[in-house]
GROMACS .gro file of C-alpha atoms in nm:
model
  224
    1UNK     CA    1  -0.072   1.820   0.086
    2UNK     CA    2  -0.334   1.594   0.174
    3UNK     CA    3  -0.239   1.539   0.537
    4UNK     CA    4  -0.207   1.927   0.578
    5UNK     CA    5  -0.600   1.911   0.403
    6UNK     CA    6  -0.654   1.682   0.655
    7UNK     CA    7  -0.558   1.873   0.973
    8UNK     CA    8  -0.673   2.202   0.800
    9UNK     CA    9  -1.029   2.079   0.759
   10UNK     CA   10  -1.078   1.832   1.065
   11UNK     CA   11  -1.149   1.528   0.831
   12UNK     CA   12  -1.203   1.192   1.012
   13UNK     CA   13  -0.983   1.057   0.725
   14UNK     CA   14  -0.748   1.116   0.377
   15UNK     CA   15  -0.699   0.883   0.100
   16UNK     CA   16  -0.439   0.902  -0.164
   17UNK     CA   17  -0.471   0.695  -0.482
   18UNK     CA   18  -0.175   0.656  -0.714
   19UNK     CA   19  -0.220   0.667  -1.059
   20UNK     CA   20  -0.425   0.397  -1.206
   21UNK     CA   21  -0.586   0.396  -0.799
   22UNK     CA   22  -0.459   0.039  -0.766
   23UNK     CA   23  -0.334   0.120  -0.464
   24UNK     CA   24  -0.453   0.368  -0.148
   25UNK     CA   25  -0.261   0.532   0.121
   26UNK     CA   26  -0.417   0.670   0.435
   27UNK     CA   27  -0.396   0.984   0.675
   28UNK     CA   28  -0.568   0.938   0.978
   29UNK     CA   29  -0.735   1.223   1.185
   30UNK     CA   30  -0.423   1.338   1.315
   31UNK     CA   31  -0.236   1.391   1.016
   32UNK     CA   32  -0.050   1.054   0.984
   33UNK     CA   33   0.037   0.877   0.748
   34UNK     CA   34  -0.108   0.540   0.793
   35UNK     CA   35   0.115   0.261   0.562
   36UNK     CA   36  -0.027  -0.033   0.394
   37UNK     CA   37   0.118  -0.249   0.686
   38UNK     CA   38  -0.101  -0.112   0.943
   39UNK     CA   39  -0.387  -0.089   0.772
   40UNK     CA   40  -0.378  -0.446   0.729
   41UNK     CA   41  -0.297  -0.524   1.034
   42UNK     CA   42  -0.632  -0.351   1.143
   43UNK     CA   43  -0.839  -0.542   0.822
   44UNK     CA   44  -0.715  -0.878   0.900
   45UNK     CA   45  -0.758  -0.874   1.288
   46UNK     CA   46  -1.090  -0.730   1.183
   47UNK     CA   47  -1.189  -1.034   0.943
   48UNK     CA   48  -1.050  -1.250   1.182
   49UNK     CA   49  -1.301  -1.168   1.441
   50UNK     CA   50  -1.593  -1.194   1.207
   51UNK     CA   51  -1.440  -1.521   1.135
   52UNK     CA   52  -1.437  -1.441   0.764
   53UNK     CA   53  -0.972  -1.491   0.714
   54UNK     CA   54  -0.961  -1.781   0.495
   55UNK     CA   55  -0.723  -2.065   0.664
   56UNK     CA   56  -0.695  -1.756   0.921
   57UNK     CA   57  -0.380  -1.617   0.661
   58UNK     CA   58  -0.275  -1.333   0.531
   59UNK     CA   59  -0.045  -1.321   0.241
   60UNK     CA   60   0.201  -0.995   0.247
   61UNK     CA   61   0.561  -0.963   0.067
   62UNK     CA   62   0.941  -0.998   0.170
   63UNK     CA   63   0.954  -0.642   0.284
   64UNK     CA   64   0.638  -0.646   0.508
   65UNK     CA   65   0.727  -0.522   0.818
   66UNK     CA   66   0.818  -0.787   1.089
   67UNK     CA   67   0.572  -0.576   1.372
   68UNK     CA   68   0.309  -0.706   1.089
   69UNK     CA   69   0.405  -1.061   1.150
   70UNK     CA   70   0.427  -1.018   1.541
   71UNK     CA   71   0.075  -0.835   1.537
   72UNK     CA   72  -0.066  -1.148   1.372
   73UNK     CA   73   0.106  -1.445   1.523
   74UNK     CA   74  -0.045  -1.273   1.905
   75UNK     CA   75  -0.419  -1.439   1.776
   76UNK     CA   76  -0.293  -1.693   1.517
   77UNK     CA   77  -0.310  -1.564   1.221
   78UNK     CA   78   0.005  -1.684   1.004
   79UNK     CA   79   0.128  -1.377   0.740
   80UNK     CA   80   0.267  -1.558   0.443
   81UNK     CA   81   0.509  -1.369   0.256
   82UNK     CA   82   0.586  -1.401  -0.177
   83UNK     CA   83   0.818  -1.171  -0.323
   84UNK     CA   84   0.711  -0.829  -0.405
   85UNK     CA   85   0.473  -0.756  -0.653
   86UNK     CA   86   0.107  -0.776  -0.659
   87UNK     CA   87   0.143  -1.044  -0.931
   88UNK     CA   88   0.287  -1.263  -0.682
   89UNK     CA   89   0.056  -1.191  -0.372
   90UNK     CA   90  -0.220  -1.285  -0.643
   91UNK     CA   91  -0.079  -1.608  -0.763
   92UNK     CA   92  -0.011  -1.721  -0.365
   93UNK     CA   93  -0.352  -1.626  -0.241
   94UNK     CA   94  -0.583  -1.831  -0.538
   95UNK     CA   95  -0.300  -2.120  -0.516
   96UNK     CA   96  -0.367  -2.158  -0.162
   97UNK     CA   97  -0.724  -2.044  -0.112
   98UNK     CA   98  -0.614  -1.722   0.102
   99UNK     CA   99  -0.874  -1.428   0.054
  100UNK     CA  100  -0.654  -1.108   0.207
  101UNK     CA  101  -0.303  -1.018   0.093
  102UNK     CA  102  -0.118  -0.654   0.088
  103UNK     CA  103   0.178  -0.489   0.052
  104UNK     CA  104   0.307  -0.197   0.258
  105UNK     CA  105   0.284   0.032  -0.068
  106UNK     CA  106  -0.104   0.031   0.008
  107UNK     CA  107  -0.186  -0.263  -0.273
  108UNK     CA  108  -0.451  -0.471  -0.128
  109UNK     CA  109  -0.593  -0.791  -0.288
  110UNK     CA  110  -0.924  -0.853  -0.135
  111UNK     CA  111  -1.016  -1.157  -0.362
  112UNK     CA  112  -1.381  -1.221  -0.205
  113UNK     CA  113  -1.503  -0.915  -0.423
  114UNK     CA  114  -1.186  -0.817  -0.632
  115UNK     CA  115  -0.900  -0.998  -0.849
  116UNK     CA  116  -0.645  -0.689  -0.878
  117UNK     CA  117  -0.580  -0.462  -0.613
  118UNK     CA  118  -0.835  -0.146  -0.601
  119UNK     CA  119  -0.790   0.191  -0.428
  120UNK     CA  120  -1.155   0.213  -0.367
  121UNK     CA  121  -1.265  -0.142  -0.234
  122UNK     CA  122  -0.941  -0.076   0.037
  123UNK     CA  123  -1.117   0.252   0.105
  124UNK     CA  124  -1.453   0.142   0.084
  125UNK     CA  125  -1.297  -0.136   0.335
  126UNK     CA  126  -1.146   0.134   0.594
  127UNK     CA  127  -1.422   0.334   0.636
  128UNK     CA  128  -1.628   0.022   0.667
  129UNK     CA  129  -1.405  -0.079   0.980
  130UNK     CA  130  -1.395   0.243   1.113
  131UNK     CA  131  -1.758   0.288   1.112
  132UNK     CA  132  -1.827  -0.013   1.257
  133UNK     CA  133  -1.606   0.010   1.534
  134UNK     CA  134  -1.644   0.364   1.575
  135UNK     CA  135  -1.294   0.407   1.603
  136UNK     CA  136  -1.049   0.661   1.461
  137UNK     CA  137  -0.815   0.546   1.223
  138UNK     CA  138  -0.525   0.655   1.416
  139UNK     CA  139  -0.648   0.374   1.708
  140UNK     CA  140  -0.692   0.109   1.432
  141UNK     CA  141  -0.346   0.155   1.363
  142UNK     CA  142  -0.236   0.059   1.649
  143UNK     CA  143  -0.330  -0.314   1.574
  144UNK     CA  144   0.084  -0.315   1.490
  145UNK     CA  145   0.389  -0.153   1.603
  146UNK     CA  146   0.692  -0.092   1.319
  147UNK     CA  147   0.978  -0.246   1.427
  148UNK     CA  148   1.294  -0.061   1.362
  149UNK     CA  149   1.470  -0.121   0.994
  150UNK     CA  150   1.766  -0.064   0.815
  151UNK     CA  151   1.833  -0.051   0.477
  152UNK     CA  152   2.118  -0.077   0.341
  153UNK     CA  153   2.229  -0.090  -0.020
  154UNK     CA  154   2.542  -0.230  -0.169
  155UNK     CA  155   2.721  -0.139  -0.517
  156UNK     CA  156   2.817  -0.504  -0.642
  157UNK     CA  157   3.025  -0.587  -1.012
  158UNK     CA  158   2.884  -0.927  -1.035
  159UNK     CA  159   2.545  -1.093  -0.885
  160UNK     CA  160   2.641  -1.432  -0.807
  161UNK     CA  161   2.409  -1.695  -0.629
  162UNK     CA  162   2.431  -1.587  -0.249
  163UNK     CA  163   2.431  -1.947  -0.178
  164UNK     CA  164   2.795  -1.963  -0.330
  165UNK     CA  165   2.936  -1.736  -0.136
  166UNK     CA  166   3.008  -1.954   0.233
  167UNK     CA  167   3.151  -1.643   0.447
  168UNK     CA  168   2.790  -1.434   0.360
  169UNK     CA  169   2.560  -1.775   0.403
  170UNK     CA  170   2.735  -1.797   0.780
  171UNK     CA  171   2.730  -1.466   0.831
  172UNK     CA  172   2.332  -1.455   0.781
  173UNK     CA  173   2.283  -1.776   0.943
  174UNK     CA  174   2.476  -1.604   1.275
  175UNK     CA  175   2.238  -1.279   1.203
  176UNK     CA  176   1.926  -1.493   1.248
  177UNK     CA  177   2.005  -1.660   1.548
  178UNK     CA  178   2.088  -1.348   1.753
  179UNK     CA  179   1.786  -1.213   1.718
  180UNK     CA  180   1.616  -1.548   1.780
  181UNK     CA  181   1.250  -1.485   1.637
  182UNK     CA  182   1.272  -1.087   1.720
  183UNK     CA  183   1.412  -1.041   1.381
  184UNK     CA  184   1.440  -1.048   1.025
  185UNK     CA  185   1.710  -1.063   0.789
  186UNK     CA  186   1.672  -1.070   0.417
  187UNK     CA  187   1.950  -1.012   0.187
  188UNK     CA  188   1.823  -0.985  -0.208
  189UNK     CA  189   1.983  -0.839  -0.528
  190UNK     CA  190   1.780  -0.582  -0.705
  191UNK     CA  191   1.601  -0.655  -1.001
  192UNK     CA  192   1.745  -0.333  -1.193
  193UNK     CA  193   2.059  -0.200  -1.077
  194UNK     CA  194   2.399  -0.333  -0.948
  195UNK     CA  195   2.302  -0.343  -0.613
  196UNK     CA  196   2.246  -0.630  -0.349
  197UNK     CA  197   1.961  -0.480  -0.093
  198UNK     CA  198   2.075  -0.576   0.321
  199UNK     CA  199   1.727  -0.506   0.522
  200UNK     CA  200   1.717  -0.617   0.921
  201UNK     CA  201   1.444  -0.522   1.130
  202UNK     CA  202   1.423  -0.584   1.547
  203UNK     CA  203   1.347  -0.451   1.838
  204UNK     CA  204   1.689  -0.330   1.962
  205UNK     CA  205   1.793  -0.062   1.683
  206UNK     CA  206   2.164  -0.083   1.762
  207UNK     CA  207   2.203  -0.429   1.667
  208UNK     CA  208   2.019  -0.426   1.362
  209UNK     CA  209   2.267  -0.132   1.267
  210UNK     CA  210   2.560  -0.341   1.353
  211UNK     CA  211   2.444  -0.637   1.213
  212UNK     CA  212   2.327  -0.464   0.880
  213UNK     CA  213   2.696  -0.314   0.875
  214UNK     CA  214   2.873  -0.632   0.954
  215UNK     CA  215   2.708  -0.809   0.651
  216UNK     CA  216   2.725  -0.480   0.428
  217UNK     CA  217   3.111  -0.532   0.479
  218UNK     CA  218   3.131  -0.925   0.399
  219UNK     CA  219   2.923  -0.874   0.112
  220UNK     CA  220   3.190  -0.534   0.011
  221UNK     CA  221   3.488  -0.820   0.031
  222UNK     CA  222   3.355  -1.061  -0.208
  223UNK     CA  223   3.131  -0.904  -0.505
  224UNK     CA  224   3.298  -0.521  -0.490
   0.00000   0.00000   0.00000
């Protein structure tokens, strides 16, 4: 609805807040949806510039996308990642004196003026940026490119630790190395259901499939 309010009313921009407006999601001038990756992709280059990215980090999550990463490492900025949860991202960024952290669901922790993540400073934040710039949001987003991902979940009967299980550990380990720093591989139970979680992104979207499916089998043989 709101990108469709968007197009039908020629609005520069569209925010979505969830439901306690902890979090915001964008739709640029075109009628895009604009994920929390890009967007702070396009904030931390920003603060960068200005010289105002404390230790020049940013602190993201396990499932931030790995064209976030690549975006950042181009003019040195180093993307920390916790696991998910904005409790974590929190914890990481006043441990290590980091002022800008995020996650992909549009949760943004900018701790120079906030301590939670809030749906108006990230707008308030956007439109700042876009103002200043006097770009479009649909050209900010292109500070980062999505890297192809698969997701692939896996019915298990027990949840052992992954390190115990040799055949998977290898089988990671040889993952890793084929992509040799174009990829990611991270292999994680869920938290609430009998499931392990097998997400690769990379460039070449045939390989991650194969890969994805090669592990998705392994990890079939030992904890089905």
């Amino acid at each position: 609805l709101l990108q469709q309010t968007v197009k039908e009313h020629g609005a520069d921009l569209g925010i979505a807040l969830d439901g306690d407006a902890d979090r915001a999601i964008f739709v640029c001038e075109q009628g895009n949806v604009i994920n929390g990756d890009h967007i702070m992709a396009a904030l931390a280059l920003d603060l960068h510039r200005q010289g105002l990215l404390a230790k020049e980090t940013v602190v993201g999550t396990v499932m931030s996308n790995f064209g976030l990463e690549l975006a950042l490492t181009r003019p040195g900025i180093k993307l920390v990642r916790t696991a998910v949860g904005d409790r974590y991202l929190l914890e990481r960024m006043m441990v290590d004196g980091y002022n800008f952290g995020g996650e992909q669901s549009g949760h943004l922790i900018f701790l120079d003026h906030n301590t939670t993540g809030d749906g108006l400073i990230s707008a308030l934040q956007v439109l700042s940026l876009m103002k200043r710039t006097e770009k479009p949001l649909s050209e900010l987003a292109k500070a980062m490119t999505s890297v192809p991902q698969v997701l692939l979940n896996v019915k298990v009967s027990k949840k052992p630790n992954l390190e115990t299980i040799p055949d998977l550990h290898q089988a990671i380990t040889e993952s890793e190395q084929r992509f040799n720093g174009s990829g990611r591989v991270l292999v994680r139970y869920s938290g609430t259901e009998p499931v392990l979680r097998i997400m690769i992104e990379g460039e070449r979207d045939n390989l991650i499939r194969e890969e994805a499916d090669r592990l998705a089998r392994i990890v079939t043989a030992h904890l089905s």
